[in-house]
Short mmCIF file of C-alpha atoms and ligand atoms in Angstrom, two decimals:
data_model
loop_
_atom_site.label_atom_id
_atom_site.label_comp_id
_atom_site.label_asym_id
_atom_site.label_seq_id
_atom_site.Cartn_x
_atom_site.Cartn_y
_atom_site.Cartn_z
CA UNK S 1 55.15 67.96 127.32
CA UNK S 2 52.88 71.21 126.91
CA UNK S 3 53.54 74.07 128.67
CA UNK S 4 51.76 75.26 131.03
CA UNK S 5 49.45 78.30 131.26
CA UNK S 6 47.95 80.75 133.71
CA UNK S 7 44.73 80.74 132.20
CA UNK S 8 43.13 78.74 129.59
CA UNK S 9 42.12 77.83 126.05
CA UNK S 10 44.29 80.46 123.99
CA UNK S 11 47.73 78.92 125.11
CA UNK S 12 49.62 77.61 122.20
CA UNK S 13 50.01 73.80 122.89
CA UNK S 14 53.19 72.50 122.72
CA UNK S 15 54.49 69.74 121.03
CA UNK S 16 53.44 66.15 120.17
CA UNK S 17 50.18 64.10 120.40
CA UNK S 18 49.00 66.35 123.13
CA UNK S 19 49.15 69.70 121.55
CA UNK S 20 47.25 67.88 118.46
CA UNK S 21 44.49 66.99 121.17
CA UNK S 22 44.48 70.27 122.75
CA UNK S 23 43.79 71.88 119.25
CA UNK S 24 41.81 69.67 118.20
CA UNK S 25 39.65 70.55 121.47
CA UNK S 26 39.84 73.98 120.98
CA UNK S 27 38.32 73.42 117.46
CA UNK S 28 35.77 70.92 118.52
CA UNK S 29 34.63 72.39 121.99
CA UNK S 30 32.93 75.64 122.73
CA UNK S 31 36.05 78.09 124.57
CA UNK S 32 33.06 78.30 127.63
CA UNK S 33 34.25 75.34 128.85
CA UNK S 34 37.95 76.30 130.09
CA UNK S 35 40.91 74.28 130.83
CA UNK S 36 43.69 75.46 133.53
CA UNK S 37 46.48 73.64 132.60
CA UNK S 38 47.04 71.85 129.08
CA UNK S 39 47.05 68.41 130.22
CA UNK S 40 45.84 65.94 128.10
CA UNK S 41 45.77 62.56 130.39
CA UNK S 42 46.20 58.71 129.60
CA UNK S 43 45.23 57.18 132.87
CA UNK S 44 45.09 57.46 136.32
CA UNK S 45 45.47 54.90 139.33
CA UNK S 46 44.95 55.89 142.97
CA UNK S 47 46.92 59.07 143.58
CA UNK S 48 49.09 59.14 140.56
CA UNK S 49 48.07 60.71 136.89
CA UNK S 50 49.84 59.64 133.40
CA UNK S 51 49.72 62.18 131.00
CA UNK S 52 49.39 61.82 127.13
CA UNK S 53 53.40 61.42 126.62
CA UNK S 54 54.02 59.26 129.72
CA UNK S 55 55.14 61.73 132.36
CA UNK S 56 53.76 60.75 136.50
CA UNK S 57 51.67 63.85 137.87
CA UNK S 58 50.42 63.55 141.68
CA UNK S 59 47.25 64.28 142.16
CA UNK S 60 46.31 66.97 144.48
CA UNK S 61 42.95 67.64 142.73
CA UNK S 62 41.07 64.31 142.82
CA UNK S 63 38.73 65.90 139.45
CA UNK S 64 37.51 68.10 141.62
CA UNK S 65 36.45 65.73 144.69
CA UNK S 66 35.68 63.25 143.08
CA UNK S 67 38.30 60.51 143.73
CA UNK S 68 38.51 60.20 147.18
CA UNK S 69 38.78 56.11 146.85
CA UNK S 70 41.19 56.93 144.32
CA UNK S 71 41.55 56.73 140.41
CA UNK S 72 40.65 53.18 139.04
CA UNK S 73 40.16 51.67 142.54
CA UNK S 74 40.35 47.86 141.72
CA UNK S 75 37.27 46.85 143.78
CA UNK S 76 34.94 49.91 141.68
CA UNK S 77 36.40 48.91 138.61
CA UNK S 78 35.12 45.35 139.19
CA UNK S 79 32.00 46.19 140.22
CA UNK S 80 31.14 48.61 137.22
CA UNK S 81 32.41 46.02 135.46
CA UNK S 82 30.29 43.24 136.49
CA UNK S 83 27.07 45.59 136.70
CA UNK S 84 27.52 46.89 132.85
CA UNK S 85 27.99 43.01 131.98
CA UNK S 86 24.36 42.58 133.87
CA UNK S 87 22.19 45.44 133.53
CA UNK S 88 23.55 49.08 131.66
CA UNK S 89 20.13 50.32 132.24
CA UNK S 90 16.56 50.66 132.24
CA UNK S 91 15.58 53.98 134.31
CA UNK S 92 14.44 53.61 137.41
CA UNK S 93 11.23 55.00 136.86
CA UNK S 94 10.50 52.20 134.29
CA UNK S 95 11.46 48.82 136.01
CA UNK S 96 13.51 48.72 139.57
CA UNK S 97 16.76 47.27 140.74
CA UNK S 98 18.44 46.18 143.17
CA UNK S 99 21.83 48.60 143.30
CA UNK S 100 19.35 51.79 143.19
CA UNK S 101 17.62 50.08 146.19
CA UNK S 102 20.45 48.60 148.17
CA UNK S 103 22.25 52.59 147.54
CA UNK S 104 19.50 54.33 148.95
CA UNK S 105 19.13 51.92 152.16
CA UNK S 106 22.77 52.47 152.90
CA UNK S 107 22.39 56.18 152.23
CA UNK S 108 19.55 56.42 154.19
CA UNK S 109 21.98 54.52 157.27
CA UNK S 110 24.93 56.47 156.86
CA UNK S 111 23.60 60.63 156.13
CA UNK S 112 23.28 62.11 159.58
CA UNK S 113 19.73 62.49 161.14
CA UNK S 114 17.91 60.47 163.62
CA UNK S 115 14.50 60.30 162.17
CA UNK S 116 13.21 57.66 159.09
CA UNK S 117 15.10 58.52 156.14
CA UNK S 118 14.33 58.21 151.89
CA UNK S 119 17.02 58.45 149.31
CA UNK S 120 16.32 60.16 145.91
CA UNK S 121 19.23 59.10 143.35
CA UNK S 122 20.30 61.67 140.24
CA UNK S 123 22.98 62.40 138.41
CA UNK S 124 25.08 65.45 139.33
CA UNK S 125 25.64 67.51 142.38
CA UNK S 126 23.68 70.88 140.62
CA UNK S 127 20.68 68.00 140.40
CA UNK S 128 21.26 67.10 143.72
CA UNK S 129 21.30 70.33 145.05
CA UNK S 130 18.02 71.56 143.11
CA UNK S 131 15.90 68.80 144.00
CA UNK S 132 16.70 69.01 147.43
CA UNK S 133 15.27 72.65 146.79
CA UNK S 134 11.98 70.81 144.50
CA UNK S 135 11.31 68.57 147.67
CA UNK S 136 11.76 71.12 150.57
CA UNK S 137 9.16 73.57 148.44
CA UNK S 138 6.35 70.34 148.12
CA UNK S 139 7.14 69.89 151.94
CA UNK S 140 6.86 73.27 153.35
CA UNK S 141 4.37 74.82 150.71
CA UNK S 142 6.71 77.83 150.56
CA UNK S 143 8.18 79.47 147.76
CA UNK S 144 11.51 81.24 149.16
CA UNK S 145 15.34 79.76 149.34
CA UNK S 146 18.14 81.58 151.79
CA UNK S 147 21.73 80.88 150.32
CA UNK S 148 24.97 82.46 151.43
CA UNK S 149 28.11 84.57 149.58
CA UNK S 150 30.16 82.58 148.03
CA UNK S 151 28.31 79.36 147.67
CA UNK S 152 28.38 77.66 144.63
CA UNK S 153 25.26 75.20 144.14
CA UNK S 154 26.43 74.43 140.37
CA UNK S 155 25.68 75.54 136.73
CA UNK S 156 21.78 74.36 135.67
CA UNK S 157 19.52 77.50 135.65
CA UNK S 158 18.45 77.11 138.91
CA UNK S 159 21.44 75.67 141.02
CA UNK S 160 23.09 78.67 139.43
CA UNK S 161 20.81 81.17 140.99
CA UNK S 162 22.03 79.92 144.21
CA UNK S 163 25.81 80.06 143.49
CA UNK S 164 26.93 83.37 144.57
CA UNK S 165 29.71 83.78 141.96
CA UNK S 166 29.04 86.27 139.13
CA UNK S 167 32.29 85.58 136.74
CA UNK S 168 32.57 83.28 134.86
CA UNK S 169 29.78 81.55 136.13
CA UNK S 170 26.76 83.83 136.31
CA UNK S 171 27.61 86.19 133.04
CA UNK S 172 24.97 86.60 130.74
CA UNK S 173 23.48 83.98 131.79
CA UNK S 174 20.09 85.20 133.42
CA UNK S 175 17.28 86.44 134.50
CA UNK S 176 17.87 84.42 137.26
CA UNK S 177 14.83 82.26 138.81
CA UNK S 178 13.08 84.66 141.85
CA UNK S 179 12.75 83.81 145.56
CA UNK S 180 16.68 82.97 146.14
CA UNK S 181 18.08 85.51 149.19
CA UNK S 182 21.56 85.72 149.92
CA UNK S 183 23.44 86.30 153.35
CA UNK S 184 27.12 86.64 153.91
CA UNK S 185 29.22 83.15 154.91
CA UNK S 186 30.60 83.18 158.55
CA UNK S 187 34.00 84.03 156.38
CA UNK S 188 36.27 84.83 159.64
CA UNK S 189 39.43 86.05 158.16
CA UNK S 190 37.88 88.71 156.35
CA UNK S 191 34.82 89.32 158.62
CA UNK S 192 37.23 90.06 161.83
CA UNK S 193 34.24 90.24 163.87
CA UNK S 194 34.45 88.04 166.72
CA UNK S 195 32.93 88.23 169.78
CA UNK S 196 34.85 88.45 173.03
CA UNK S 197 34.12 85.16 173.93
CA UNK S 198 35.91 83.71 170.41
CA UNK S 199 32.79 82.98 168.82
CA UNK S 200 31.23 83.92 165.74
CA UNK S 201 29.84 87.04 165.85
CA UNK S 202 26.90 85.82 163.29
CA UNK S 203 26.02 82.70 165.39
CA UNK S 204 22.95 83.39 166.77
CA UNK S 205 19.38 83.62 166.31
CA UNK S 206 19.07 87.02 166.34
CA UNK S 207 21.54 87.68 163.83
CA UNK S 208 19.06 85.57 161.77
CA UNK S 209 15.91 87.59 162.41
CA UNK S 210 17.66 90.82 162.13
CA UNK S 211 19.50 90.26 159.17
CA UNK S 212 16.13 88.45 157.32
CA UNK S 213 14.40 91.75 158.44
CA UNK S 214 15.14 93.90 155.09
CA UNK S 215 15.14 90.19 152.83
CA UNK S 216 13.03 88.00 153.34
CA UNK S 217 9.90 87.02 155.61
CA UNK S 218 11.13 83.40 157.31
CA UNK S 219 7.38 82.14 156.53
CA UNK S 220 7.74 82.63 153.08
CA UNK S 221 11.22 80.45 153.37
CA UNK S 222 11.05 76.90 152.25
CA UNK S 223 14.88 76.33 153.11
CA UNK S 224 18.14 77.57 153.65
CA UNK S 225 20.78 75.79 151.68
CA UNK S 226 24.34 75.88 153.11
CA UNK S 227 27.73 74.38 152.42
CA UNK S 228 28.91 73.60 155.89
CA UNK S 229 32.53 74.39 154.36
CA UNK S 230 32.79 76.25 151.47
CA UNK S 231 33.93 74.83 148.38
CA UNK S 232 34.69 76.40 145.52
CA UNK S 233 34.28 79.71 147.59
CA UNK S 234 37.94 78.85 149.15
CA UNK S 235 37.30 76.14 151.55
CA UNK S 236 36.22 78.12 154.79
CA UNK S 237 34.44 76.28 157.39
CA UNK S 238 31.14 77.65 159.29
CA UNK S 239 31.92 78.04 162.50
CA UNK S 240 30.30 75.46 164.50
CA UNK S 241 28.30 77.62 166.84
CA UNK S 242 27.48 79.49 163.70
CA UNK S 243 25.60 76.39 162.48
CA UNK S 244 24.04 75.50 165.71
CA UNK S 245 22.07 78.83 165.55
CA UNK S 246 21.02 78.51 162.05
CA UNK S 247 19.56 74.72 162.62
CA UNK S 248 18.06 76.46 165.60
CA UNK S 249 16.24 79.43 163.65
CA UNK S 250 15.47 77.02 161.25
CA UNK S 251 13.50 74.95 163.47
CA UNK S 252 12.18 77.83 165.19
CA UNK S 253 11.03 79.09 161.87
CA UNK S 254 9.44 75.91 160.11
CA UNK S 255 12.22 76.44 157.54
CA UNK S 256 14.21 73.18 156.39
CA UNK S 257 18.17 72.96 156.27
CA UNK S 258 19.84 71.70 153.04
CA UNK S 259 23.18 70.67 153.71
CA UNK S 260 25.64 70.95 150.40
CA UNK S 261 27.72 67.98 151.03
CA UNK S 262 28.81 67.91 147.27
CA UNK S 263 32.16 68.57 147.92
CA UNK S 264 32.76 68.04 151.79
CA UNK S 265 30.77 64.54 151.64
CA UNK S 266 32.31 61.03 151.54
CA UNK S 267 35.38 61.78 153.87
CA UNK S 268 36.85 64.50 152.43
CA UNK S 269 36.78 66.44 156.14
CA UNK S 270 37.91 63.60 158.16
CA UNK S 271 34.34 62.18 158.84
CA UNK S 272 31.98 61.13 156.32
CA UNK S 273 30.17 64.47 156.28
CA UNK S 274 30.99 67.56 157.30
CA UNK S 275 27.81 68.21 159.14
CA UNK S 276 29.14 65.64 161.76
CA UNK S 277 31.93 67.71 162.86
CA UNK S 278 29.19 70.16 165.05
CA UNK S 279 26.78 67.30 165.73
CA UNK S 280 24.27 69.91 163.67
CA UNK S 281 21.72 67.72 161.26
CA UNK S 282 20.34 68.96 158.14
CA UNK S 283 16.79 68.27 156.99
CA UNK S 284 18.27 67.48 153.76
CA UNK S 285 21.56 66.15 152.52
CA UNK S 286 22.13 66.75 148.69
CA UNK S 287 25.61 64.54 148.26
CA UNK S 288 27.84 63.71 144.85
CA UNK S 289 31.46 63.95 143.79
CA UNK S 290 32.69 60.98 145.70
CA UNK S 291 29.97 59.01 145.56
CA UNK S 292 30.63 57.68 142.63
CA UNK S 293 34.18 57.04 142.23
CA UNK S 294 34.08 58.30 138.54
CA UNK S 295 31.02 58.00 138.02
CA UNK S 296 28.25 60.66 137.74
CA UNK S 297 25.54 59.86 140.18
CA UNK S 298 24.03 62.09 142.98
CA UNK S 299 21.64 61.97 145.90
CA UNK S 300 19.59 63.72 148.04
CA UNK S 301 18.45 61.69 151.31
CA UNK S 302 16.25 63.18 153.99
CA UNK S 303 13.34 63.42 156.50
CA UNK S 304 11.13 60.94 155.04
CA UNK S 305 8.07 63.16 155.78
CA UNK S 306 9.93 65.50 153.52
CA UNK S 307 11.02 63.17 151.35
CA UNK S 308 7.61 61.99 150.41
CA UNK S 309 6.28 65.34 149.97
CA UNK S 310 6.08 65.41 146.24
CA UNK S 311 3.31 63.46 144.36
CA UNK S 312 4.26 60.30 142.86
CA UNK S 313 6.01 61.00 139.61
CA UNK S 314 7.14 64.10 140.75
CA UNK S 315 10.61 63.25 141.22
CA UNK S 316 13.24 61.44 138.54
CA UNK S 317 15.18 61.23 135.33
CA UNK S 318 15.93 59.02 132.91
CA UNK S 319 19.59 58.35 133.60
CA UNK S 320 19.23 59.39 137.65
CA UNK S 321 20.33 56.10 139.92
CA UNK S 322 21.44 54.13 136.72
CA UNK S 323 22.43 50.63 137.96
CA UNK S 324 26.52 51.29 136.82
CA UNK S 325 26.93 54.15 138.54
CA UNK S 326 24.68 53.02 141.74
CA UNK S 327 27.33 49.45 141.52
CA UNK S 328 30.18 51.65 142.01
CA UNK S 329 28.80 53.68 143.96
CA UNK S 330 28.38 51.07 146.39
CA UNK S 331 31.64 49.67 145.95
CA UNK S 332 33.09 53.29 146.94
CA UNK S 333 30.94 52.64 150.60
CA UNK S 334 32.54 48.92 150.97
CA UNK S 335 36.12 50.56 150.36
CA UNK S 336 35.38 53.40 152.68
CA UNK S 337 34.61 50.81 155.17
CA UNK S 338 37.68 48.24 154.19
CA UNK S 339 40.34 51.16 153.72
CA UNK S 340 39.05 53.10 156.70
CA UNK S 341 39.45 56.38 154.90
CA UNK S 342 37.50 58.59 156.91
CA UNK S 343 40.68 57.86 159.71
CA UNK S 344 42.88 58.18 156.58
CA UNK S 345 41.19 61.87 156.09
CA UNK S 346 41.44 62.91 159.10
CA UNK S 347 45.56 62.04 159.37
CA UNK S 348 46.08 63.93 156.03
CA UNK S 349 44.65 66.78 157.29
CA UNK S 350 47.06 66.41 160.10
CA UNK S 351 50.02 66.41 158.13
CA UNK S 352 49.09 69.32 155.52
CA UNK S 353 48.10 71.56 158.61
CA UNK S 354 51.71 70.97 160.23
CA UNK S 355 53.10 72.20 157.15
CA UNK S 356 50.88 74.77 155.75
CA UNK S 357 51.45 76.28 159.42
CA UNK S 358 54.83 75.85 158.92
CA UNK S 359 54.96 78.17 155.44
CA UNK S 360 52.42 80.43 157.07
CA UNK S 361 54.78 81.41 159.83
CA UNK S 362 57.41 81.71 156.68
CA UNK S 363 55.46 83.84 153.77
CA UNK S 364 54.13 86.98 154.72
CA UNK S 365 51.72 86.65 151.81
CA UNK S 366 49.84 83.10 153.04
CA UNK S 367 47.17 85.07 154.73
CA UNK S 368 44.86 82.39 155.91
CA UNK S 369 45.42 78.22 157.06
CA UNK S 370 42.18 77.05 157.60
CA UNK S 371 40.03 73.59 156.46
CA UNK S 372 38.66 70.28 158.02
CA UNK S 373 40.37 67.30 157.86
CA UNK S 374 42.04 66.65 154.29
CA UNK S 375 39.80 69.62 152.53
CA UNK S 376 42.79 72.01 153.76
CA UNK S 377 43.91 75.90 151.98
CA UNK S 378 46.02 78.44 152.05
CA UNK S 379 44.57 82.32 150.88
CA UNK S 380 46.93 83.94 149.75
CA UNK S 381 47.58 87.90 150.02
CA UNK S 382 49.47 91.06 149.12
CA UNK S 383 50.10 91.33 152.87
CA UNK S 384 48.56 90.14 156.19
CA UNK S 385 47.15 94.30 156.89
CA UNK S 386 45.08 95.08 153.73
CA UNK S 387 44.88 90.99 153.08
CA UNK S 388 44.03 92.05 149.32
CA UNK S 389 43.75 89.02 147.12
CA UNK S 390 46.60 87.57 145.20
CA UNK S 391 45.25 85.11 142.50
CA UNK S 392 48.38 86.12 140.56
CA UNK S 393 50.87 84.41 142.67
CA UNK S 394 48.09 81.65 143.39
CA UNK S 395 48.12 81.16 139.69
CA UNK S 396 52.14 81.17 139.79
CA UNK S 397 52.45 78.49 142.73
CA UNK S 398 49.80 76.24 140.56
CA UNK S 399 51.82 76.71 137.45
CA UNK S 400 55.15 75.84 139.07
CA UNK S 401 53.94 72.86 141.11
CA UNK S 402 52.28 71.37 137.71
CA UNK S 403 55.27 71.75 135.92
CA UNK S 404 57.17 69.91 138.95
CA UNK S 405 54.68 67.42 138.85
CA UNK S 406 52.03 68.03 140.63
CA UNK S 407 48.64 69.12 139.52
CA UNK S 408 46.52 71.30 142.31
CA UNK S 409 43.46 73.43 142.59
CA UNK S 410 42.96 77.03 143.40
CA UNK S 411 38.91 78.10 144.64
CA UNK S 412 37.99 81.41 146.06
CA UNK S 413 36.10 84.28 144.93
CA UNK S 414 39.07 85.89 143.70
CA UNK S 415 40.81 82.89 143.17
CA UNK S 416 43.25 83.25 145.55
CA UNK S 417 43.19 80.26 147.63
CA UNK S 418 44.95 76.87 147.25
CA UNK S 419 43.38 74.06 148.12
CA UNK S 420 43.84 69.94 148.56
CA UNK S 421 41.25 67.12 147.16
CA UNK S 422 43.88 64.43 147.01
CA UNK S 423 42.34 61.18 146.79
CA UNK S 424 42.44 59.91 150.40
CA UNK S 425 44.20 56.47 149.19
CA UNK S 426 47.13 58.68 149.03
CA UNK S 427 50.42 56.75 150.48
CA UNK S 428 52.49 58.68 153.02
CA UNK S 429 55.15 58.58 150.41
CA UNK S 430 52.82 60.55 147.85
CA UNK S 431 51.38 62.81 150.02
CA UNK S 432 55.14 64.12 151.36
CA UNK S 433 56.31 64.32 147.79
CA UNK S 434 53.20 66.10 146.66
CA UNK S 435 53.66 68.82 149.45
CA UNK S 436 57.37 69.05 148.86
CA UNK S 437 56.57 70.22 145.26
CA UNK S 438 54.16 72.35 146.55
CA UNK S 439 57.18 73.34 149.37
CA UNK S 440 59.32 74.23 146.50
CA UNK S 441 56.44 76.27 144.71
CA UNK S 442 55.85 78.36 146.97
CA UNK S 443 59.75 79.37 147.59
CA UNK S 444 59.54 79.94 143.38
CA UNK S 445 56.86 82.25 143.60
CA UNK S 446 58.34 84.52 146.51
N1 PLZ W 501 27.69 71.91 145.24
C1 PLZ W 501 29.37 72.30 146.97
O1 PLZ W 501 31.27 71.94 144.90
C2 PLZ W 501 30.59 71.34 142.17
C3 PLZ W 501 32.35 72.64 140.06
C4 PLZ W 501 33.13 72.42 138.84
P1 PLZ W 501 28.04 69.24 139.79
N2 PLZ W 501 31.88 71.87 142.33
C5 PLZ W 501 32.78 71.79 141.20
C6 PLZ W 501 32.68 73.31 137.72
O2 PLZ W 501 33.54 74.03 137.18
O3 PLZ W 501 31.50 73.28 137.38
C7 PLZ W 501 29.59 71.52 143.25
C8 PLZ W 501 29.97 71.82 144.58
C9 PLZ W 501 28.99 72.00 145.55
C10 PLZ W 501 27.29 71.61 144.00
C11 PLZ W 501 28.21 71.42 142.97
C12 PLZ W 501 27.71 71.08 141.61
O4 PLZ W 501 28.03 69.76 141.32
O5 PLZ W 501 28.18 67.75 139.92
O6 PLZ W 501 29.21 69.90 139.13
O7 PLZ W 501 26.74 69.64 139.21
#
């Protein structure tokens, strides 16, 4: 087994066939890509990971979000399976096909929004995410793009303009593209600045317009993309009220709402998307992770008066809706439906809330509980008065849970926040033995 490290690539690797990997990655691969832990898997079924010499991980991490049907679901395995025996590919923009049609129409029933809806398929969530930008410019005929602190959009040029953190992700790395404005996230622990009432003191309209005032002229706004819980920012939901005034404004402005469902889609919050939880709609939806079950594909469904804004040929990619990934892809939506995992979601989150309560009322240094559904975190900091980050005892809580056996995820600015993408397939048995490691971790790292 290799140890396990705080940071990344310049571990030694321990022993055996996995250390040889992990060298023989660090020779092959450039360092920018970084690895937490020095795991070198074998396989994976539902919630349960096998790592190169044999030994059972649970799986608290779900690849990032991506396995909310769980790893090697039996039903997405046939169907990629069956569709790679058929028809591998032949890009979409050459010759159609049914999955990339049959997708999109089930997209376009499920996303939120009561108008006509159009489905664009791509590959990955930063593709998502920028076309849903590409589209809302043809629509409006408006150059600018409102994004928030924290957000993160993902790595390609432009998505990476819109993700608010600057290391590791944003160093050296520009000029970044112009016409991308930035507002803080509703981020209540550290804002402290509710109203009397409870609410959030940045839901409303005014807040908007004042705010805008020294940024940005709303005309000039095309959209205003927004994760309605942040990701890899450290899980914090927007306050519901918060996003009823900014799909007001928008409205009020002509500017279009993107909703980031990359990581909050597909369940994850204990309905299918987030966006549901404040019956709020976005113009857009740019959606991925879970999607696939595995594998990469993306989407961005809409409007269709947006949606059809940009000319014909306008829109695409060679590999975007490719008929394996659309197959599972639909397979995911039948096992949704089957395993009723959106329920499932929503009674994880259940459980981890009882108990992260539970250790916040026990650790001084758990500053923050706070998530929807199973997309659940604790912040963690030096003390509940100055609440100053503490990514190095987040960093010690990951490394003792892995080497108990259980691989987890920290997010956050400052990296200081712990937070749960178990695939939603998890058994009851799994999910208490997960947080029981993650019970004992935390009483290691006191
Ligand atoms: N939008 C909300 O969470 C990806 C990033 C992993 P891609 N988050 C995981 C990493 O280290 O790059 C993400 C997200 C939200 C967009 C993206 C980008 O999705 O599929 O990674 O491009």
């Amino acid at each position: 087994m290799t140890r396990p490290t705080s940071s990344t690539d310049s571990t030694p690797a321990g022993d055996g066939a996995a250390a040889a990997l992990i060298a023989r990655r660090r020779a092959a691969i450039p360092r920018g890509v970084a690895q937490g832990l020095p795991i070198v898997l074998s396989e994976a079924h539902g919630a349960v990971l096998r790592d190169a010499e044999g030994r059972r991980l649970l799986d608290f991490a779900g690849g990032i979000g991506v396995m909310n049907v769980g790893h090697s679901h039996p039903k997405v395995v046939a169907a990629i399976q069956a569709q790679a025996a058929r028809l591998t590919h032949c890009c979409f923009q050459v010759a159609a096909y049914e999955p990339y049609v049959a997708l999109a129409e089930r997209l376009n029933r499920i996303v939120p929004g009561p108008w006509p809806k159009k489905t664009l398929l791509l590959n990955s969530g930063a593709e998502a995410v920028e076309n849903a930008v590409k589209i809302a410019r043809a629509a409006t005929g408006r150059p600018a793009v409102l994004v928030f602190e924290h957000a993160f959009h993902g790595r390609t040029l432009f998505s990476l303009t819109l993700t608010g953190k600057v290391s590791p992700y944003k160093i050296g790395f520009g000029p970044f593209a112009p016409e991308v404005y930035r507002l803080p996230y509703p981020y209540c622990f550290r804002c402290g600045g509710q109203r009397p009432d409870g609410g959030c003191c940045q839901a409303s309209e005014e807040h908007f317009s004042s705010r805008l005032a020294t940024l940005v002229a709303p005309e000039t706004l095309a959209a205003v993309v927004i994760e309605p819980v942040l990701g890899e920012g450290g899980f914090i939901p927007a306050p519901r009220d918060f996003l009823h005034a900014l799909v007001r404004w928008c409205q009020r402005h002509g500017v279009l709402l993107i909703a980031d469902e990359v990581q909050t889609g597909f369940g994850r919050t204990g309905k299918m998307f987030a966006m549901e939880h404040c019956d709020a709609t976005a113009d857009l939806t740019a959606m991925a992770k879970s999607l696939g079950g595995g594998l990469p594909i993306s989407a961005v469904t809409g409007r269709q008066d947006v949606m059809d804004a940009p000319v014909p040929g306008g829109l695409g990619g060679t590999f975007a809706g490719n008929p394996v990934a659309c197959a599972a892809a639909l397979a995911v939506l039948d096992v949704f439906e089957e395993e009723r995992l959106v329920e499932r979601a929503a009674a994880i989150g259940d459980k981890l809330r009882e108990r992260f309560l539970l250790w916040q009322a026990a650790y001084p240094w758990i500053g923050d509980v706070r998530g929807l559904g199973a997309m659940q975190a604790l912040e963690l900091v030096e003390d509940r008065s100055s609440k100053r980050p503490d990514s190095r005892r987040t960093a010690l809580v990951q490394r003792v849970a892995f080497e108990r056996g259980l691989l987890l995820l920290t997010a956050g600015t400052w990296g200081n926040v712990l937070r749960t993408l178990m695939p939603l397939v998890i058994s009851d048995a799994e999910l208490a033995e997960g947080l029981d490691i993650l019970s004992s971790a935390l009483e290691a790292a006191q």
